[in-house]
mmCIF file of C-alpha atoms in Angstrom:
data_model
loop_
_atom_site.group_PDB
_atom_site.id
_atom_site.type_symbol
_atom_site.label_atom_id
_atom_site.label_comp_id
_atom_site.label_asym_id
_atom_site.label_seq_id
_atom_site.Cartn_x
_atom_site.Cartn_y
_atom_site.Cartn_z
ATOM 1 C CA UNK A 1 21.258 11.796 0.687
ATOM 2 C CA UNK A 2 19.551 12.372 3.386
ATOM 3 C CA UNK A 3 15.498 12.959 2.621
ATOM 4 C CA UNK A 4 15.445 16.844 3.045
ATOM 5 C CA UNK A 5 11.875 16.628 4.850
ATOM 6 C CA UNK A 6 12.910 14.215 7.642
ATOM 7 C CA UNK A 7 13.007 16.156 10.798
ATOM 8 C CA UNK A 8 13.942 13.852 13.695
ATOM 9 C CA UNK A 9 13.359 16.283 16.539
ATOM 10 C CA UNK A 10 10.104 16.410 15.207
ATOM 11 C CA UNK A 11 8.892 13.163 14.786
ATOM 12 C CA UNK A 12 10.386 12.091 18.372
ATOM 13 C CA UNK A 13 8.084 14.211 19.773
ATOM 14 C CA UNK A 14 5.538 11.362 19.197
ATOM 15 C CA UNK A 15 7.651 9.072 21.614
ATOM 16 C CA UNK A 16 5.679 7.624 24.734
ATOM 17 C CA UNK A 17 2.668 8.636 22.554
ATOM 18 C CA UNK A 18 -0.314 6.265 23.824
ATOM 19 C CA UNK A 19 -3.553 5.174 22.883
ATOM 20 C CA UNK A 20 -6.104 2.401 24.269
ATOM 21 C CA UNK A 21 -8.698 0.167 22.778
ATOM 22 C CA UNK A 22 -11.100 -1.836 24.020
ATOM 23 C CA UNK A 23 -12.736 -4.558 21.710
ATOM 24 C CA UNK A 24 -14.727 -7.877 21.994
ATOM 25 C CA UNK A 25 -12.945 -10.965 20.480
ATOM 26 C CA UNK A 26 -16.134 -11.930 18.279
ATOM 27 C CA UNK A 27 -16.269 -15.167 17.572
ATOM 28 C CA UNK A 28 -17.667 -14.694 13.394
ATOM 29 C CA UNK A 29 -14.772 -12.376 13.269
ATOM 30 C CA UNK A 30 -12.366 -15.433 14.274
ATOM 31 C CA UNK A 31 -14.722 -17.527 12.214
ATOM 32 C CA UNK A 32 -14.131 -15.562 9.127
ATOM 33 C CA UNK A 33 -10.376 -15.560 9.358
ATOM 34 C CA UNK A 34 -10.254 -19.350 10.092
ATOM 35 C CA UNK A 35 -12.132 -19.577 6.347
ATOM 36 C CA UNK A 36 -9.813 -16.799 4.966
ATOM 37 C CA UNK A 37 -6.434 -19.052 5.808
ATOM 38 C CA UNK A 38 -8.315 -22.186 4.376
ATOM 39 C CA UNK A 39 -8.199 -23.651 7.802
ATOM 40 C CA UNK A 40 -9.761 -27.164 8.789
ATOM 41 C CA UNK A 41 -11.929 -25.942 11.632
ATOM 42 C CA UNK A 42 -14.219 -23.216 12.857
ATOM 43 C CA UNK A 43 -13.067 -21.883 16.402
ATOM 44 C CA UNK A 44 -15.652 -21.151 18.926
ATOM 45 C CA UNK A 45 -16.433 -18.878 21.772
ATOM 46 C CA UNK A 46 -14.555 -20.013 24.730
ATOM 47 C CA UNK A 47 -11.109 -21.243 22.688
ATOM 48 C CA UNK A 48 -8.156 -19.572 22.739
ATOM 49 C CA UNK A 49 -7.585 -17.316 20.098
ATOM 50 C CA UNK A 50 -4.829 -18.988 17.838
ATOM 51 C CA UNK A 51 -1.672 -16.922 17.906
ATOM 52 C CA UNK A 52 -1.120 -13.188 15.832
ATOM 53 C CA UNK A 53 -4.928 -13.418 15.346
ATOM 54 C CA UNK A 54 -5.528 -10.512 17.254
ATOM 55 C CA UNK A 55 -4.602 -8.471 14.523
ATOM 56 C CA UNK A 56 -7.900 -8.766 13.154
ATOM 57 C CA UNK A 57 -9.255 -7.156 16.258
ATOM 58 C CA UNK A 58 -8.634 -3.357 17.982
ATOM 59 C CA UNK A 59 -9.209 -1.668 14.407
ATOM 60 C CA UNK A 60 -7.558 2.115 14.239
ATOM 61 C CA UNK A 61 -10.740 3.850 13.126
ATOM 62 C CA UNK A 62 -10.882 7.119 11.252
ATOM 63 C CA UNK A 63 -13.563 8.958 9.413
ATOM 64 C CA UNK A 64 -13.243 8.868 5.445
ATOM 65 C CA UNK A 65 -12.159 12.258 5.645
ATOM 66 C CA UNK A 66 -9.408 11.314 7.679
ATOM 67 C CA UNK A 67 -7.968 9.069 5.530
ATOM 68 C CA UNK A 68 -4.418 9.515 3.556
ATOM 69 C CA UNK A 69 -3.433 9.294 -0.387
ATOM 70 C CA UNK A 70 -2.134 5.837 0.226
ATOM 71 C CA UNK A 71 -5.397 4.239 2.360
ATOM 72 C CA UNK A 72 -4.117 4.917 5.632
ATOM 73 C CA UNK A 73 -5.264 7.532 8.508
ATOM 74 C CA UNK A 74 -3.333 10.561 8.175
ATOM 75 C CA UNK A 75 -0.088 10.677 9.718
ATOM 76 C CA UNK A 76 0.208 12.685 12.853
ATOM 77 C CA UNK A 77 -2.263 11.372 14.768
ATOM 78 C CA UNK A 78 -1.121 8.464 16.872
ATOM 79 C CA UNK A 79 1.983 7.284 14.459
ATOM 80 C CA UNK A 80 4.300 10.250 13.723
ATOM 81 C CA UNK A 81 3.769 12.254 10.399
ATOM 82 C CA UNK A 82 6.804 10.619 8.735
ATOM 83 C CA UNK A 83 6.872 12.228 5.020
ATOM 84 C CA UNK A 84 8.285 8.857 3.589
ATOM 85 C CA UNK A 85 5.546 7.746 1.115
ATOM 86 C CA UNK A 86 6.116 3.743 1.289
ATOM 87 C CA UNK A 87 5.207 2.126 4.538
ATOM 88 C CA UNK A 88 5.585 -1.208 5.629
ATOM 89 C CA UNK A 89 5.370 -3.647 8.349
ATOM 90 C CA UNK A 90 8.778 -4.568 8.793
ATOM 91 C CA UNK A 91 8.468 -7.541 11.324
ATOM 92 C CA UNK A 92 7.421 -8.071 15.485
ATOM 93 C CA UNK A 93 8.144 -9.750 18.396
ATOM 94 C CA UNK A 94 5.780 -11.641 20.418
ATOM 95 C CA UNK A 95 5.086 -13.056 23.639
ATOM 96 C CA UNK A 96 1.952 -15.048 24.973
ATOM 97 C CA UNK A 97 1.704 -15.125 28.553
ATOM 98 C CA UNK A 98 -1.833 -16.076 28.590
ATOM 99 C CA UNK A 99 -4.449 -17.790 26.514
ATOM 100 C CA UNK A 100 -7.075 -14.720 25.015
ATOM 101 C CA UNK A 101 -10.781 -16.511 25.079
ATOM 102 C CA UNK A 102 -12.502 -15.970 21.952
ATOM 103 C CA UNK A 103 -16.219 -14.359 23.115
ATOM 104 C CA UNK A 104 -14.379 -11.899 25.877
ATOM 105 C CA UNK A 105 -14.309 -8.182 25.730
ATOM 106 C CA UNK A 106 -10.341 -6.916 25.630
ATOM 107 C CA UNK A 107 -8.007 -4.048 26.255
ATOM 108 C CA UNK A 108 -5.076 -3.097 23.837
ATOM 109 C CA UNK A 109 -2.645 -0.500 25.086
ATOM 110 C CA UNK A 110 -0.229 0.932 23.042
ATOM 111 C CA UNK A 111 2.710 3.061 23.057
ATOM 112 C CA UNK A 112 5.429 4.786 20.662
ATOM 113 C CA UNK A 113 8.698 3.024 22.055
ATOM 114 C CA UNK A 114 11.105 4.277 19.390
ATOM 115 C CA UNK A 115 11.751 6.292 16.341
ATOM 116 C CA UNK A 116 14.806 6.265 14.259
ATOM 117 C CA UNK A 117 15.814 7.440 10.800
ATOM 118 C CA UNK A 118 18.733 5.897 9.005
ATOM 119 C CA UNK A 119 20.363 6.000 5.013
ATOM 120 C CA UNK A 120 20.119 2.890 3.496
ATOM 121 C CA UNK A 121 21.151 1.664 -0.280
ATOM 122 C CA UNK A 122 18.143 2.642 -1.383
ATOM 123 C CA UNK A 123 17.445 6.078 0.492
ATOM 124 C CA UNK A 124 16.121 7.418 3.558
ATOM 125 C CA UNK A 125 14.450 4.915 6.070
ATOM 126 C CA UNK A 126 12.549 5.563 9.226
ATOM 127 C CA UNK A 127 11.517 3.009 11.832
ATOM 128 C CA UNK A 128 8.763 3.387 14.295
ATOM 129 C CA UNK A 129 8.536 0.641 17.225
ATOM 130 C CA UNK A 130 5.058 0.301 19.027
ATOM 131 C CA UNK A 131 4.620 -1.647 22.067
ATOM 132 C CA UNK A 132 1.363 -3.390 22.575
ATOM 133 C CA UNK A 133 0.226 -5.215 25.512
ATOM 134 C CA UNK A 134 -3.662 -6.840 25.097
ATOM 135 C CA UNK A 135 -4.914 -8.027 28.309
ATOM 136 C CA UNK A 136 -8.418 -9.272 29.671
ATOM 137 C CA UNK A 137 -9.606 -8.785 33.575
ATOM 138 C CA UNK A 138 -6.603 -6.896 34.162
ATOM 139 C CA UNK A 139 -4.490 -10.327 33.087
ATOM 140 C CA UNK A 140 -1.604 -9.708 30.491
ATOM 141 C CA UNK A 141 -2.195 -11.966 27.803
ATOM 142 C CA UNK A 142 0.305 -10.871 25.066
ATOM 143 C CA UNK A 143 2.854 -8.039 24.551
ATOM 144 C CA UNK A 144 4.083 -7.484 20.944
ATOM 145 C CA UNK A 145 6.821 -4.764 19.550
ATOM 146 C CA UNK A 146 5.531 -3.920 16.227
ATOM 147 C CA UNK A 147 8.149 -2.378 13.351
ATOM 148 C CA UNK A 148 6.882 -0.241 11.028
ATOM 149 C CA UNK A 149 9.591 1.284 7.929
ATOM 150 C CA UNK A 150 8.855 4.182 5.556
ATOM 151 C CA UNK A 151 10.695 4.514 2.713
ATOM 152 C CA UNK A 152 11.023 6.875 -0.326
ATOM 153 C CA UNK A 153 10.293 5.774 -3.997
ATOM 154 C CA UNK A 154 13.051 4.018 -5.728
ATOM 155 C CA UNK A 155 15.007 7.097 -7.739
ATOM 156 C CA UNK A 156 15.768 6.276 -11.266
ATOM 157 C CA UNK A 157 19.305 4.474 -11.451
ATOM 158 C CA UNK A 158 19.073 3.230 -8.619
ATOM 159 C CA UNK A 159 21.009 -0.087 -7.774
ATOM 160 C CA UNK A 160 18.449 -2.974 -7.122
ATOM 161 C CA UNK A 161 18.966 -5.007 -3.743
ATOM 162 C CA UNK A 162 20.030 -8.317 -4.623
ATOM 163 C CA UNK A 163 17.383 -10.844 -3.240
ATOM 164 C CA UNK A 164 18.650 -13.062 0.012
ATOM 165 C CA UNK A 165 18.188 -16.762 -0.907
ATOM 166 C CA UNK A 166 15.775 -18.992 1.345
ATOM 167 C CA UNK A 167 17.265 -21.680 3.660
ATOM 168 C CA UNK A 168 17.029 -25.367 2.754
ATOM 169 C CA UNK A 169 15.894 -28.366 4.440
ATOM 170 C CA UNK A 170 12.382 -27.517 4.735
ATOM 171 C CA UNK A 171 10.545 -29.867 7.026
ATOM 172 C CA UNK A 172 7.047 -29.032 6.274
ATOM 173 C CA UNK A 173 5.986 -27.229 3.185
ATOM 174 C CA UNK A 174 2.688 -25.169 2.038
ATOM 175 C CA UNK A 175 1.829 -23.708 -1.344
ATOM 176 C CA UNK A 176 -0.430 -20.515 -0.918
ATOM 177 C CA UNK A 177 -1.860 -18.685 -4.082
ATOM 178 C CA UNK A 178 -2.036 -14.896 -3.084
ATOM 179 C CA UNK A 179 -5.288 -13.805 -5.273
ATOM 180 C CA UNK A 180 -6.649 -10.736 -5.001
ATOM 181 C CA UNK A 181 -9.869 -12.405 -3.227
ATOM 182 C CA UNK A 182 -7.483 -13.181 -0.088
ATOM 183 C CA UNK A 183 -5.632 -9.980 0.118
ATOM 184 C CA UNK A 184 -8.991 -8.288 0.061
ATOM 185 C CA UNK A 185 -10.223 -10.566 2.982
ATOM 186 C CA UNK A 186 -7.514 -10.033 4.878
ATOM 187 C CA UNK A 187 -8.122 -6.164 4.236
ATOM 188 C CA UNK A 188 -11.455 -6.204 5.408
ATOM 189 C CA UNK A 189 -10.813 -8.296 8.539
ATOM 190 C CA UNK A 190 -8.336 -6.165 9.665
ATOM 191 C CA UNK A 191 -10.074 -2.719 8.434
ATOM 192 C CA UNK A 192 -6.903 -1.931 6.284
ATOM 193 C CA UNK A 193 -7.532 0.346 3.883
ATOM 194 C CA UNK A 194 -3.581 0.554 2.660
ATOM 195 C CA UNK A 195 -4.310 0.342 -1.434
ATOM 196 C CA UNK A 196 -0.948 -1.235 -1.747
ATOM 197 C CA UNK A 197 -2.828 -4.254 -1.103
ATOM 198 C CA UNK A 198 -5.997 -4.065 -3.575
ATOM 199 C CA UNK A 199 -5.610 -0.775 -5.761
ATOM 200 C CA UNK A 200 -3.412 -2.184 -8.634
ATOM 201 C CA UNK A 201 -3.107 1.237 -10.579
ATOM 202 C CA UNK A 202 -1.978 2.564 -7.360
ATOM 203 C CA UNK A 203 0.556 0.083 -6.124
ATOM 204 C CA UNK A 204 1.615 0.011 -9.555
ATOM 205 C CA UNK A 205 1.556 3.532 -10.928
ATOM 206 C CA UNK A 206 2.448 5.083 -7.754
ATOM 207 C CA UNK A 207 4.263 3.005 -5.669
ATOM 208 C CA UNK A 208 6.116 1.010 -8.494
ATOM 209 C CA UNK A 209 5.797 -2.032 -7.250
ATOM 210 C CA UNK A 210 4.920 -5.119 -9.694
ATOM 211 C CA UNK A 211 1.909 -6.200 -8.384
ATOM 212 C CA UNK A 212 -0.204 -6.382 -5.253
ATOM 213 C CA UNK A 213 1.389 -6.614 -1.872
ATOM 214 C CA UNK A 214 1.254 -9.620 0.144
ATOM 215 C CA UNK A 215 0.403 -8.326 3.986
ATOM 216 C CA UNK A 216 3.386 -8.510 6.098
ATOM 217 C CA UNK A 217 0.800 -9.549 9.385
ATOM 218 C CA UNK A 218 -0.748 -12.225 6.609
ATOM 219 C CA UNK A 219 1.988 -13.720 5.676
ATOM 220 C CA UNK A 220 3.396 -13.800 9.862
ATOM 221 C CA UNK A 221 0.369 -15.553 10.571
ATOM 222 C CA UNK A 222 0.303 -18.070 7.751
ATOM 223 C CA UNK A 223 3.700 -19.209 9.247
ATOM 224 C CA UNK A 224 1.913 -19.232 12.690
ATOM 225 C CA UNK A 225 -0.634 -21.425 11.073
ATOM 226 C CA UNK A 226 1.611 -23.420 9.424
ATOM 227 C CA UNK A 227 3.353 -24.513 12.779
ATOM 228 C CA UNK A 228 -0.056 -25.208 14.228
ATOM 229 C CA UNK A 229 -1.037 -27.567 11.142
ATOM 230 C CA UNK A 230 2.222 -29.352 11.549
ATOM 231 C CA UNK A 231 2.196 -29.678 15.402
ATOM 232 C CA UNK A 232 -1.145 -29.072 16.845
ATOM 233 C CA UNK A 233 -0.860 -29.724 20.407
ATOM 234 C CA UNK A 234 2.436 -27.171 20.362
ATOM 235 C CA UNK A 235 2.259 -24.343 22.599
ATOM 236 C CA UNK A 236 3.690 -21.057 21.453
ATOM 237 C CA UNK A 237 5.533 -18.645 23.852
ATOM 238 C CA UNK A 238 7.332 -16.417 21.556
ATOM 239 C CA UNK A 239 6.755 -15.620 17.870
ATOM 240 C CA UNK A 240 9.433 -13.205 16.121
ATOM 241 C CA UNK A 241 9.412 -12.330 12.554
ATOM 242 C CA UNK A 242 11.296 -10.145 10.009
ATOM 243 C CA UNK A 243 10.047 -8.815 6.414
ATOM 244 C CA UNK A 244 13.062 -9.476 4.029
ATOM 245 C CA UNK A 245 11.345 -8.795 0.811
ATOM 246 C CA UNK A 246 7.853 -8.572 -0.387
ATOM 247 C CA UNK A 247 5.607 -11.280 -1.791
ATOM 248 C CA UNK A 248 2.873 -9.787 -4.601
ATOM 249 C CA UNK A 249 -0.116 -11.686 -5.903
ATOM 250 C CA UNK A 250 1.497 -12.187 -9.535
ATOM 251 C CA UNK A 251 2.506 -15.680 -8.364
ATOM 252 C CA UNK A 252 2.386 -18.161 -5.561
ATOM 253 C CA UNK A 253 4.679 -17.894 -2.458
ATOM 254 C CA UNK A 254 5.788 -21.316 -0.241
ATOM 255 C CA UNK A 255 5.739 -21.615 3.368
ATOM 256 C CA UNK A 256 8.429 -23.684 4.943
ATOM 257 C CA UNK A 257 9.394 -24.787 8.159
ATOM 258 C CA UNK A 258 11.738 -27.167 10.848
ATOM 259 C CA UNK A 259 11.424 -27.926 14.149
ATOM 260 C CA UNK A 260 14.733 -27.361 16.011
ATOM 261 C CA UNK A 261 16.605 -30.404 17.057
ATOM 262 C CA UNK A 262 15.652 -29.948 20.738
ATOM 263 C CA UNK A 263 11.998 -29.682 19.390
ATOM 264 C CA UNK A 264 11.684 -26.255 21.666
ATOM 265 C CA UNK A 265 11.939 -23.950 18.786
ATOM 266 C CA UNK A 266 11.009 -23.935 14.755
ATOM 267 C CA UNK A 267 12.302 -21.996 12.444
ATOM 268 C CA UNK A 268 10.039 -20.791 9.714
ATOM 269 C CA UNK A 269 10.204 -18.400 6.357
ATOM 270 C CA UNK A 270 8.064 -17.258 3.561
ATOM 271 C CA UNK A 271 10.069 -17.766 -0.251
ATOM 272 C CA UNK A 272 9.142 -16.683 -3.827
ATOM 273 C CA UNK A 273 8.978 -19.259 -6.586
ATOM 274 C CA UNK A 274 12.751 -18.584 -7.328
ATOM 275 C CA UNK A 275 13.374 -19.311 -3.797
ATOM 276 C CA UNK A 276 14.422 -15.918 -2.899
ATOM 277 C CA UNK A 277 13.504 -15.290 1.105
ATOM 278 C CA UNK A 278 10.727 -13.025 2.016
ATOM 279 C CA UNK A 279 10.316 -13.257 5.690
ATOM 280 C CA UNK A 280 11.982 -15.388 8.434
ATOM 281 C CA UNK A 281 10.159 -16.324 11.841
ATOM 282 C CA UNK A 282 11.178 -18.211 14.903
ATOM 283 C CA UNK A 283 8.512 -19.624 17.107
ATOM 284 C CA UNK A 284 9.403 -20.480 20.537
ATOM 285 C CA UNK A 285 7.697 -23.383 22.325
ATOM 286 C CA UNK A 286 6.365 -24.037 25.630
#
């Protein structure tokens, strides 16, 4: 059944809307993320910013009075006013054109690229794709397509979605304990007020999840970090990822990966303790 408040004509008035941010690629923030990821070394000014670490910069800042019930900025500003209550980072596709040095000032230009509404097995879904381009001194460093999905709350008696099994045959593995401290630190680094990551009473009582949700971009960053730990000399050219299920702070999860036979790409994924797939990614190497 279609959601009565989903007006695709209204939402598509946000197509091609743009916004631009400028930010210092602060070495302190990069060092804080390295510590949060439990990394072996501290990046310094002049180093290339590791892949996906740009998500801790270019904050979307709004006044406290402009924050919505879920902790995000109220809808209808840059992002369209989708009326569905659940919002998740569904995936993305990134291309790395040139290094982004730590310590420089960079620009990020964002554009609403597509808006669509569909009917899924669990109810209405709305998809918004945002195109980002980050440049330094007029040179494009990376481009990204960021997919956001909005969902309705689960309905009584709804059929549960059958989890997808994770691949087998991992060449690399790393176990992660997603405790509330890890989630808080990443939320703070990204200035992300979304309550599903730190407010247990909200995420369980309002949105109906079993625990605090691990950020989609944090999982993707950890997968790219796994590749960097296993192949420190590798240069990433593309990174494509898709969220398949959620991970919660109620149990550890495992990062997995394997190099393709030709050595030009790697398959990466995250799975929960029961071997259910939460995120899958492909890393294409230079």
